[in-house]
Amino acid sequence: MTRKAAHFLREMWKIILSITLVMCTIVISLYLLKKVPSYIQETEEKFYSTVEESEYALGLRIFLPSYFPEYLIWPPSEIKVVRKPYLTISLVFLSRSHSSPSLVIHQIISDNKNKEVDLDFMEPKRPFQRTQVLVGGAKGTLIVGVGEDGKRWAQLSWRTVDRKIFVIANCSVEDLLKIARSIH
Amino acid sequence: MYLLEFSFSQYVFQCLLHSFIIAFVIEALLKIWREERPLLRLRFRLLVILIPVLSFPLYQLVYPQRGGFGFRKDIAIFDINQWLLLRLGDGILVWHAALVLLGVTTAVFLMQEAIPILLAYFHREASKTLYESGTIPKLDMILEELKQKSSFTVPRIFLLTEKEPVIYTNGIRKGSINISLSLIEALNREELEGVFAHEMAHIMRRDNAIGWVLLLFRFIVFYNPVALVEFRRIIHEKEKLCDDIASSLTGKPLAFASSLIKVFRMAEANGVTHTSQHNLGSRILFIVHNLERHSHRVRVENRVIRMVRPKKSHNPPYPHIRLGLTTLSLILLLFFVV
């Protein structure tokens, strides 16, 4: 090997090493920075643009209805996650005819069956019917009433192994039951 | 929040993020390599402006799924959307703060770059007269000397009647030098030779044509605070490069340094304004004006020191390989930063 070639190789080695060092520093810093937001937002409420994104951020599967009436718009217009007091995922679906919320699905993650989740803001303000129904083998509570907007709203809530689900809609009770029973 | 789904806002924020990363990498490598040559520093700094503008469409073309959720989740090293959706306070997201930053940068760009450049261009174009040899003997002698020292044809000279001491070049294909009469009067022969050599260096290097292309890129990334800083640094490197050429052409670096100090002092004396500071707007303008003056002073000081006490050049070898490998590594890295 000539002296010139040896010098070239030595310089190339220095160049590659310095670029690699700087790039590695950047890659490690960026990787760590990517992890920060999920730690910061542990107790905050956060909005996601897709169901997949929220599943990825939370590390759990979000239940979705397989029966979805044509008068509702897919995908959800809002996907909100609140960490405290309970980890709650809320999906809001708009009506195709008047573009206002017509179906809301809340999933409250809690496997403690004895600790009753009390979120009374979800109930219709003036309930006039309260009955027990079966949803996939679980006992659910159906409440029909008038909401704050003066419209007829129905709410069905039941518990699964790891979460309590609330389905609130201003559709018919039959449709609400179909939607609720298709959620998995 | 839903704006994040639009390609344009993704482009803007990725451009901003990529500029930050490139600026950091370039700064670190220039320090490690102890690269002091203005031409090479300038080429490296150009990457901060050029790569972010071109990389996003290029990446999307090569791999259209790059912006998708799957890529951001599983493949990307960093996803800026996660940070933009962080909540700072009551209903305020990082996204809103970032918009404010972009807005402030745009305002600075308009007030300090776009409007002054356009105003100066039209104002000066209107008030200049072509210099005819024999009118000012001092100028004729200098031009003759420079003609002998360089193989370059002396360009057309235009005289400006304005009070401020200015000298600049214009013309894309055929460059010309514009100089104010006040500057010709203020500088002695050696100093004037230095500033003319400096301007001729700009013409030799076709800096005007390059400058317009650069300005086009600057206009494209008007919102980018990193580009704002880097653009000024590039201009500064260009000036240093032409200082070196002027110094080697005339062989009188001290006279050139003296001309820089004189021009700076004259400009300072002309530009001193006593702004009323009674309201917030005036106070902000006053602070901005003083910051500008301070940064200008530092830049001139830096150029003068280079002329008076030139550093022993280190000149790391294989600069083109360094530039090429850095560009390739950055293009590869930034593909995974969305």
Coordinates of C-alpha atoms in Angstrom, one line a residue:
Chain A
M1 CA 0.0 0.0 0.0
T2 CA 1.4 3.4 -1.0
R3 CA 1.7 6.2 1.6
K4 CA -0.9 8.2 -0.2
A5 CA -3.4 5.3 -0.1
A6 CA -2.7 4.7 3.6
H7 CA -3.3 8.4 4.3
F8 CA -6.6 8.3 2.3
L9 CA -7.8 5.2 4.3
R10 CA -6.8 6.8 7.6
E11 CA -8.7 10.0 6.7
M12 CA -11.7 8.1 5.5
W13 CA -11.8 6.2 8.7
K14 CA -11.7 9.5 10.7
I15 CA -14.5 11.0 8.5
I16 CA -16.8 7.9 8.8
L17 CA -16.2 7.7 12.5
S18 CA -17.0 11.3 13.2
I19 CA -20.2 11.2 11.0
T20 CA -21.3 8.0 12.7
L21 CA -20.7 9.5 16.1
V22 CA -22.8 12.5 15.4
M23 CA -25.5 10.5 13.7
C24 CA -25.7 8.0 16.6
T25 CA -26.0 10.9 19.1
I26 CA -28.9 12.3 17.0
V27 CA -30.6 8.9 16.6
I28 CA -30.4 8.1 20.3
S29 CA -31.7 11.6 21.3
L30 CA -34.6 11.4 18.8
Y31 CA -35.5 7.9 20.0
L32 CA -35.6 9.1 23.6
L33 CA -37.6 12.2 22.6
K34 CA -40.1 10.0 20.9
K35 CA -40.8 8.2 24.2
V36 CA -41.3 11.5 26.2
P37 CA -44.8 12.5 25.2
S38 CA -46.4 9.3 26.4
Y39 CA -44.8 9.8 29.8
I40 CA -45.8 13.5 30.0
Q41 CA -49.4 12.8 29.2
E42 CA -50.0 10.1 31.7
T43 CA -52.7 12.1 33.5
E44 CA -53.8 14.3 30.6
E45 CA -56.6 14.0 28.2
K46 CA -55.5 13.4 24.6
F47 CA -57.1 13.3 21.2
Y48 CA -56.1 10.9 18.5
S49 CA -56.9 11.0 14.8
T50 CA -57.3 7.3 14.3
V51 CA -58.3 4.3 16.3
E52 CA -55.1 2.5 15.4
E53 CA -53.1 5.4 16.7
S54 CA -54.9 5.5 20.1
E55 CA -54.5 1.7 20.4
Y56 CA -50.8 2.0 19.8
A57 CA -50.4 4.8 22.3
L58 CA -52.4 3.0 25.0
G59 CA -51.1 -0.5 24.2
L60 CA -54.6 -2.0 24.3
R61 CA -57.4 -2.9 21.9
I62 CA -60.3 -0.6 21.6
F63 CA -63.7 -2.4 21.2
L64 CA -65.6 -1.4 18.1
P65 CA -69.1 -2.4 16.9
S66 CA -69.3 -4.7 13.9
Y67 CA -72.9 -3.6 13.3
F68 CA -72.8 0.0 12.2
P69 CA -76.0 1.7 10.9
E70 CA -75.8 3.6 7.6
Y71 CA -77.0 6.9 9.1
L72 CA -73.8 7.2 11.1
I73 CA -70.4 8.4 9.8
W74 CA -67.3 6.2 10.0
P75 CA -64.6 6.8 11.3
P76 CA -65.3 8.4 14.6
S77 CA -65.1 12.2 14.5
E78 CA -63.4 12.3 17.9
I79 CA -61.2 9.8 19.8
K80 CA -60.5 11.1 23.2
V81 CA -58.5 9.4 25.9
V82 CA -58.6 10.5 29.6
R83 CA -56.1 8.9 32.0
K84 CA -57.7 9.9 35.3
P85 CA -59.7 9.1 37.4
Y86 CA -60.2 6.1 35.1
L87 CA -58.5 5.3 31.8
T88 CA -61.5 6.3 29.5
I89 CA -61.6 6.0 25.8
S90 CA -64.5 7.9 24.1
L91 CA -65.4 7.5 20.5
V92 CA -67.9 10.0 19.0
F93 CA -69.7 9.3 15.8
L94 CA -71.7 11.9 13.8
S95 CA -75.0 11.5 12.1
R96 CA -74.9 11.5 8.3
S97 CA -78.0 13.7 8.1
H98 CA -77.3 16.5 10.6
S99 CA -73.5 16.1 11.3
S100 CA -74.1 16.2 15.1
P101 CA -73.0 13.5 17.6
S102 CA -75.4 10.6 17.4
L103 CA -73.5 7.8 19.0
V104 CA -70.9 7.9 21.8
I105 CA -69.1 4.8 23.0
H106 CA -67.2 5.2 26.3
Q107 CA -64.9 2.4 27.4
I108 CA -63.6 2.7 31.0
I109 CA -60.7 0.4 31.6
S110 CA -61.0 -1.1 35.1
D111 CA -60.9 -4.8 36.0
N112 CA -62.0 -4.2 39.6
K113 CA -65.6 -5.3 39.5
N114 CA -66.3 -4.3 43.1
K115 CA -65.3 -0.7 42.5
E116 CA -68.3 0.8 40.7
V117 CA -67.5 3.3 38.0
D118 CA -69.6 6.3 38.7
L119 CA -69.8 8.7 35.8
D120 CA -73.3 10.3 36.1
F121 CA -72.6 12.8 33.4
M122 CA -73.2 10.1 30.9
E123 CA -76.8 9.4 31.8
P124 CA -79.7 11.1 30.0
K125 CA -80.8 14.1 32.1
R126 CA -84.5 13.1 32.4
P127 CA -84.7 9.3 32.3
F128 CA -88.2 7.8 31.9
Q129 CA -87.3 4.1 31.4
R130 CA -84.7 1.9 33.1
T131 CA -84.5 -1.8 32.3
Q132 CA -82.1 -4.7 32.6
V133 CA -81.0 -6.3 29.3
L134 CA -78.5 -9.0 28.3
V135 CA -75.4 -8.0 26.3
G136 CA -73.3 -11.0 25.3
G137 CA -74.1 -12.9 28.4
A138 CA -73.5 -9.9 30.7
K139 CA -76.2 -8.0 32.5
G140 CA -76.6 -4.5 31.2
T141 CA -78.6 -1.4 32.2
L142 CA -80.7 0.3 29.6
I143 CA -81.8 3.9 30.3
V144 CA -84.0 5.8 28.0
G145 CA -84.6 9.5 28.5
V146 CA -84.4 13.1 27.3
G147 CA -80.9 14.6 26.9
E148 CA -79.8 18.2 27.4
D149 CA -80.5 18.9 23.8
G150 CA -84.2 17.9 24.2
K151 CA -83.8 14.8 22.0
R152 CA -84.5 11.3 23.0
W153 CA -81.3 9.5 24.1
A154 CA -80.8 5.9 25.1
Q155 CA -77.9 4.6 27.1
L156 CA -76.8 1.0 27.6
S157 CA -74.0 0.1 30.0
W158 CA -72.5 -3.2 30.9
R159 CA -69.2 -4.7 32.2
T160 CA -66.8 -7.0 30.4
V161 CA -63.7 -8.6 31.9
D162 CA -61.5 -5.6 31.8
R163 CA -63.7 -2.6 31.1
K164 CA -67.1 -1.0 31.6
I165 CA -68.7 0.1 28.4
F166 CA -71.3 2.8 27.9
V167 CA -73.1 3.2 24.5
I168 CA -75.2 6.3 24.2
A169 CA -77.1 7.1 21.1
N170 CA -80.1 9.0 19.9
C171 CA -81.3 6.1 17.7
S172 CA -84.0 3.5 18.4
V173 CA -83.6 1.1 21.3
E174 CA -83.5 -1.8 18.8
D175 CA -80.5 -0.2 16.9
L176 CA -78.8 0.6 20.2
L177 CA -79.1 -3.0 21.3
K178 CA -77.8 -4.2 17.9
I179 CA -74.8 -1.9 18.1
A180 CA -74.0 -2.8 21.7
R181 CA -74.3 -6.5 21.1
S182 CA -71.9 -6.3 18.1
I183 CA -69.2 -4.6 20.1
H184 CA -66.2 -6.8 20.6
Chain B
M1 CA -55.5 19.1 15.4
Y2 CA -57.0 17.8 12.2
L3 CA -54.8 20.2 10.3
L4 CA -52.0 17.7 11.0
E5 CA -53.6 15.4 8.6
F6 CA -53.0 17.8 5.7
S7 CA -49.8 17.3 3.8
F8 CA -48.9 21.0 3.8
S9 CA -48.7 21.2 7.6
Q10 CA -46.8 18.0 7.7
Y11 CA -44.4 19.4 5.2
V12 CA -44.0 22.6 7.2
F13 CA -43.3 20.8 10.5
Q14 CA -41.1 18.2 9.0
C15 CA -39.2 20.9 7.2
L16 CA -38.7 22.7 10.5
L17 CA -37.7 19.5 12.3
H18 CA -35.3 18.5 9.6
S19 CA -33.7 21.9 9.6
F20 CA -33.0 21.7 13.3
I21 CA -31.4 18.3 12.9
I22 CA -29.3 19.2 9.9
A23 CA -28.1 22.4 11.6
F24 CA -27.1 20.4 14.7
V25 CA -25.2 17.8 12.6
I26 CA -23.5 20.4 10.5
E27 CA -22.5 22.5 13.5
A28 CA -21.1 19.4 15.3
L29 CA -19.2 18.2 12.3
L30 CA -17.7 21.6 11.4
K31 CA -16.5 21.8 15.1
I32 CA -15.1 18.2 15.1
W33 CA -13.3 18.7 11.8
R34 CA -12.2 22.3 12.7
E35 CA -13.2 23.4 9.2
E36 CA -12.6 27.2 8.9
R37 CA -12.7 27.7 5.2
P38 CA -15.7 30.0 4.4
L39 CA -16.4 28.3 1.0
L40 CA -16.7 24.8 2.7
R41 CA -18.6 26.1 5.7
L42 CA -21.0 27.8 3.2
R43 CA -21.5 24.6 1.3
F44 CA -22.3 22.7 4.5
R45 CA -24.7 25.4 5.7
L46 CA -26.5 25.3 2.4
L47 CA -27.6 21.8 3.3
V48 CA -29.7 23.3 6.2
I49 CA -31.8 25.3 3.6
L50 CA -31.8 22.9 0.6
I51 CA -32.4 19.4 2.1
P52 CA -35.6 20.2 4.1
V53 CA -37.2 21.9 1.1
L54 CA -36.5 18.9 -1.2
S55 CA -36.5 15.9 1.1
F56 CA -40.3 15.7 1.9
P57 CA -41.5 15.5 -1.7
L58 CA -38.7 13.2 -2.5
Y59 CA -39.4 10.8 0.4
Q60 CA -43.1 10.8 -0.4
L61 CA -42.3 10.0 -4.0
V62 CA -40.0 7.1 -3.1
Y63 CA -42.2 5.7 -0.3
P64 CA -45.7 7.1 -0.2
Q65 CA -46.6 5.2 3.0
R66 CA -44.0 7.2 4.9
G67 CA -46.6 9.6 6.3
G68 CA -48.9 6.8 7.4
F69 CA -49.6 5.8 10.9
G70 CA -47.9 2.4 10.5
F71 CA -44.6 4.0 9.5
R72 CA -44.8 6.6 12.3
K73 CA -45.5 3.9 14.8
D74 CA -43.2 1.1 13.9
I75 CA -40.4 2.4 11.6
A76 CA -39.9 6.1 12.4
I77 CA -37.2 7.1 14.9
F78 CA -39.1 10.3 15.8
D79 CA -42.7 11.4 15.1
I80 CA -43.3 15.2 15.5
N81 CA -47.1 14.7 15.7
Q82 CA -46.7 13.2 19.2
W83 CA -45.1 16.3 20.4
L84 CA -47.4 18.7 18.6
L85 CA -50.4 17.1 20.3
L86 CA -49.0 17.6 23.8
R87 CA -51.1 19.8 26.0
L88 CA -49.4 22.8 27.5
G89 CA -52.3 24.2 29.4
D90 CA -56.0 24.8 29.2
G91 CA -56.8 23.8 25.7
I92 CA -53.4 24.9 24.4
L93 CA -51.3 22.4 22.6
V94 CA -47.6 22.4 21.6
W95 CA -49.1 22.7 18.1
H96 CA -50.5 26.2 19.0
A97 CA -47.1 27.3 20.4
A98 CA -45.4 26.1 17.2
L99 CA -47.8 28.1 15.1
V100 CA -46.9 31.2 17.1
L101 CA -43.2 30.5 16.5
L102 CA -43.8 30.2 12.8
G103 CA -45.9 33.4 12.8
V104 CA -43.2 35.3 14.6
T105 CA -40.6 34.0 12.2
T106 CA -42.8 35.0 9.2
A107 CA -43.2 38.5 10.7
V108 CA -39.4 38.8 11.2
F109 CA -38.9 37.6 7.6
L110 CA -41.3 40.2 6.2
M111 CA -40.1 43.1 8.3
Q112 CA -36.3 42.4 8.1
E113 CA -35.8 40.6 4.8
A114 CA -38.6 40.6 2.2
I115 CA -39.8 44.2 2.5
P116 CA -36.4 45.8 3.0
I117 CA -34.9 43.8 0.1
L118 CA -37.7 44.8 -2.3
L119 CA -37.7 48.4 -1.2
A120 CA -33.9 48.7 -1.5
Y121 CA -34.0 47.1 -4.9
F122 CA -36.5 49.5 -6.4
H123 CA -35.2 52.6 -4.6
R124 CA -31.6 52.1 -5.6
E125 CA -32.4 51.1 -9.1
A126 CA -34.1 54.4 -9.6
S127 CA -31.3 56.7 -8.3
K128 CA -28.1 55.5 -10.0
T129 CA -26.0 56.9 -12.8
L130 CA -23.4 55.1 -14.9
Y131 CA -19.8 56.0 -14.1
E132 CA -17.7 57.4 -17.0
S133 CA -13.9 57.0 -16.6
G134 CA -12.0 60.2 -16.1
T135 CA -14.6 61.7 -13.7
I136 CA -13.0 60.6 -10.4
P137 CA -9.2 60.1 -10.7
K138 CA -9.0 58.1 -7.4
L139 CA -11.5 55.6 -8.8
D140 CA -9.8 55.3 -12.2
M141 CA -6.4 54.5 -10.6
I142 CA -8.0 51.8 -8.4
L143 CA -9.8 50.2 -11.3
E144 CA -6.6 50.2 -13.4
E145 CA -4.6 48.6 -10.5
L146 CA -7.3 45.9 -10.0
K147 CA -7.4 45.2 -13.8
Q148 CA -3.6 44.6 -13.7
K149 CA -3.7 42.4 -10.6
S150 CA -6.6 40.1 -11.8
S151 CA -7.4 38.7 -15.2
F152 CA -11.0 39.7 -14.6
T153 CA -12.6 42.4 -16.7
V154 CA -13.6 45.4 -14.5
P155 CA -17.4 45.6 -14.5
R156 CA -19.6 48.6 -15.1
I157 CA -19.7 51.0 -12.1
F158 CA -22.8 52.9 -11.1
L159 CA -22.7 55.9 -8.8
L160 CA -25.4 56.4 -6.1
T161 CA -26.2 59.8 -4.7
E162 CA -27.5 58.6 -1.4
K163 CA -26.0 59.7 2.0
E164 CA -25.5 56.2 3.3
P165 CA -22.1 54.5 2.6
V166 CA -23.1 51.6 0.4
I167 CA -21.4 49.4 -2.1
Y168 CA -23.0 46.3 -3.7
T169 CA -23.1 44.3 -6.9
N170 CA -26.0 43.5 -9.0
G171 CA -26.8 41.8 -12.4
I172 CA -27.1 38.1 -13.0
R173 CA -25.3 37.5 -16.3
K174 CA -23.2 40.7 -16.4
G175 CA -22.4 42.0 -13.0
S176 CA -22.0 45.7 -12.1
I177 CA -20.8 47.5 -9.0
N178 CA -22.9 50.2 -7.3
I179 CA -21.2 52.6 -5.0
S180 CA -22.3 55.7 -3.2
L181 CA -20.4 58.9 -3.6
S182 CA -20.2 59.4 0.2
L183 CA -18.2 56.1 0.4
I184 CA -15.8 57.1 -2.3
E185 CA -15.2 60.4 -0.4
A186 CA -14.8 58.7 3.0
L187 CA -12.3 55.9 2.1
N188 CA -8.7 56.4 1.1
R189 CA -7.2 54.8 -2.0
E190 CA -6.1 51.5 -0.4
E191 CA -9.3 51.0 1.5
L192 CA -11.3 51.7 -1.6
E193 CA -9.2 49.2 -3.6
G194 CA -10.1 46.6 -0.9
V195 CA -13.8 47.2 -1.1
F196 CA -13.8 47.1 -4.9
A197 CA -11.8 43.9 -4.9
H198 CA -14.3 42.5 -2.5
E199 CA -17.2 43.4 -4.8
M200 CA -15.3 42.0 -7.8
A201 CA -14.9 38.8 -5.9
H202 CA -18.7 38.6 -5.6
I203 CA -19.0 39.1 -9.4
M204 CA -16.3 36.5 -10.1
R205 CA -18.1 34.0 -8.0
R206 CA -21.5 34.8 -9.6
D207 CA -22.8 35.5 -6.1
N208 CA -25.7 37.5 -7.4
A209 CA -27.1 34.6 -9.5
I210 CA -26.5 32.2 -6.6
G211 CA -28.0 34.8 -4.2
W212 CA -31.3 34.9 -6.2
V213 CA -31.6 31.1 -6.1
L214 CA -30.9 31.2 -2.4
L215 CA -33.4 33.9 -1.9
L216 CA -36.0 31.8 -3.7
F217 CA -35.4 29.0 -1.2
R218 CA -35.4 31.5 1.6
F219 CA -38.9 32.7 0.4
I220 CA -40.1 29.1 0.3
V221 CA -39.1 28.5 3.9
F222 CA -40.1 31.9 5.1
Y223 CA -41.7 30.4 8.3
N224 CA -38.6 28.5 9.4
P225 CA -36.6 30.0 12.2
V226 CA -33.6 27.8 11.6
A227 CA -33.5 28.9 7.9
L228 CA -33.7 32.5 9.1
V229 CA -30.5 32.1 11.2
E230 CA -28.7 29.9 8.6
F231 CA -29.5 32.2 5.8
R232 CA -27.7 35.0 7.6
R233 CA -24.8 32.7 8.4
I234 CA -24.5 31.8 4.7
I235 CA -24.5 35.4 3.7
H236 CA -21.8 36.0 6.4
E237 CA -19.7 33.1 5.1
K238 CA -20.1 34.5 1.5
E239 CA -18.8 37.9 2.8
K240 CA -15.8 36.2 4.5
L241 CA -15.0 34.3 1.4
C242 CA -14.9 37.5 -0.7
D243 CA -12.9 39.2 2.1
D244 CA -10.3 36.5 1.6
I245 CA -10.3 36.9 -2.1
A246 CA -10.0 40.7 -1.8
S247 CA -7.2 40.4 0.7
S248 CA -5.2 38.1 -1.5
L249 CA -5.9 40.2 -4.6
T250 CA -4.8 43.5 -3.1
G251 CA -2.3 42.1 -0.6
K252 CA -3.5 44.7 1.9
P253 CA -5.7 43.0 4.5
L254 CA -5.2 45.8 7.0
A255 CA -6.5 48.5 4.6
F256 CA -9.5 46.3 3.9
A257 CA -10.2 45.9 7.7
S258 CA -9.9 49.6 8.1
S259 CA -12.5 50.1 5.3
L260 CA -14.9 47.7 7.1
I261 CA -14.6 49.7 10.3
K262 CA -15.1 53.0 8.6
V263 CA -18.2 51.8 6.7
F264 CA -19.6 50.4 9.9
R265 CA -19.1 53.6 11.8
M266 CA -20.6 55.7 9.1
A267 CA -23.6 53.4 8.8
E268 CA -24.0 53.5 12.6
A269 CA -23.9 57.3 12.6
N270 CA -26.5 57.5 9.8
G271 CA -28.7 54.9 11.3
V272 CA -29.0 56.0 14.9
T273 CA -32.6 56.7 15.7
H274 CA -34.0 57.8 19.0
T275 CA -37.1 55.7 19.3
S276 CA -39.7 56.7 21.8
Q277 CA -40.2 53.8 24.2
H278 CA -43.5 54.8 25.8
N279 CA -45.6 52.0 24.4
L280 CA -44.9 48.2 24.1
G281 CA -44.7 48.3 20.3
S282 CA -41.9 50.9 20.4
R283 CA -40.1 49.1 23.1
I284 CA -40.2 45.8 21.1
L285 CA -39.0 47.7 18.0
F286 CA -36.2 49.3 20.0
I287 CA -35.0 45.9 21.4
V288 CA -35.2 44.3 17.9
H289 CA -33.3 47.2 16.4
N290 CA -30.6 47.0 19.1
L291 CA -30.3 43.3 18.7
E292 CA -29.8 43.8 14.9
R293 CA -27.2 46.4 15.5
H294 CA -25.4 44.2 18.0
S295 CA -25.4 41.2 15.7
H296 CA -24.2 43.4 12.8
R297 CA -21.4 44.7 15.0
V298 CA -20.3 41.2 16.0
R299 CA -20.3 40.1 12.3
V300 CA -18.1 43.1 11.3
E301 CA -15.8 42.6 14.3
N302 CA -15.4 39.0 13.3
R303 CA -14.5 40.0 9.7
V304 CA -12.1 42.6 10.9
I305 CA -10.3 40.1 13.3
R306 CA -10.0 37.6 10.4
M307 CA -8.2 40.3 8.4
V308 CA -6.0 41.6 11.2
R309 CA -5.1 38.3 12.9
P310 CA -5.6 35.5 10.3
K311 CA -5.8 32.1 11.9
K312 CA -3.4 29.4 10.8
S313 CA -5.5 27.3 8.4
H314 CA -6.2 23.7 9.4
N315 CA -7.7 22.7 6.1
P316 CA -9.0 19.1 6.7
P317 CA -8.5 17.0 3.5
Y318 CA -11.1 15.5 1.2
P319 CA -13.7 18.2 1.7
H320 CA -15.9 16.9 -1.1
I321 CA -16.0 13.4 0.3
R322 CA -16.9 14.9 3.7
L323 CA -19.7 16.9 2.2
G324 CA -21.0 14.0 0.1
L325 CA -21.0 11.5 3.0
T326 CA -22.6 14.0 5.3
T327 CA -25.4 14.7 2.7
L328 CA -26.0 11.0 2.2
S329 CA -26.1 10.3 5.9
L330 CA -28.5 13.1 6.5
I331 CA -30.8 12.0 3.7
L332 CA -30.8 8.5 5.1
L333 CA -31.4 9.6 8.7
L334 CA -34.2 12.1 7.9
F335 CA -36.2 9.5 6.0
F336 CA -36.9 8.0 9.4
V337 CA -37.8 11.3 11.1
V338 CA -41.5 12.2 10.4

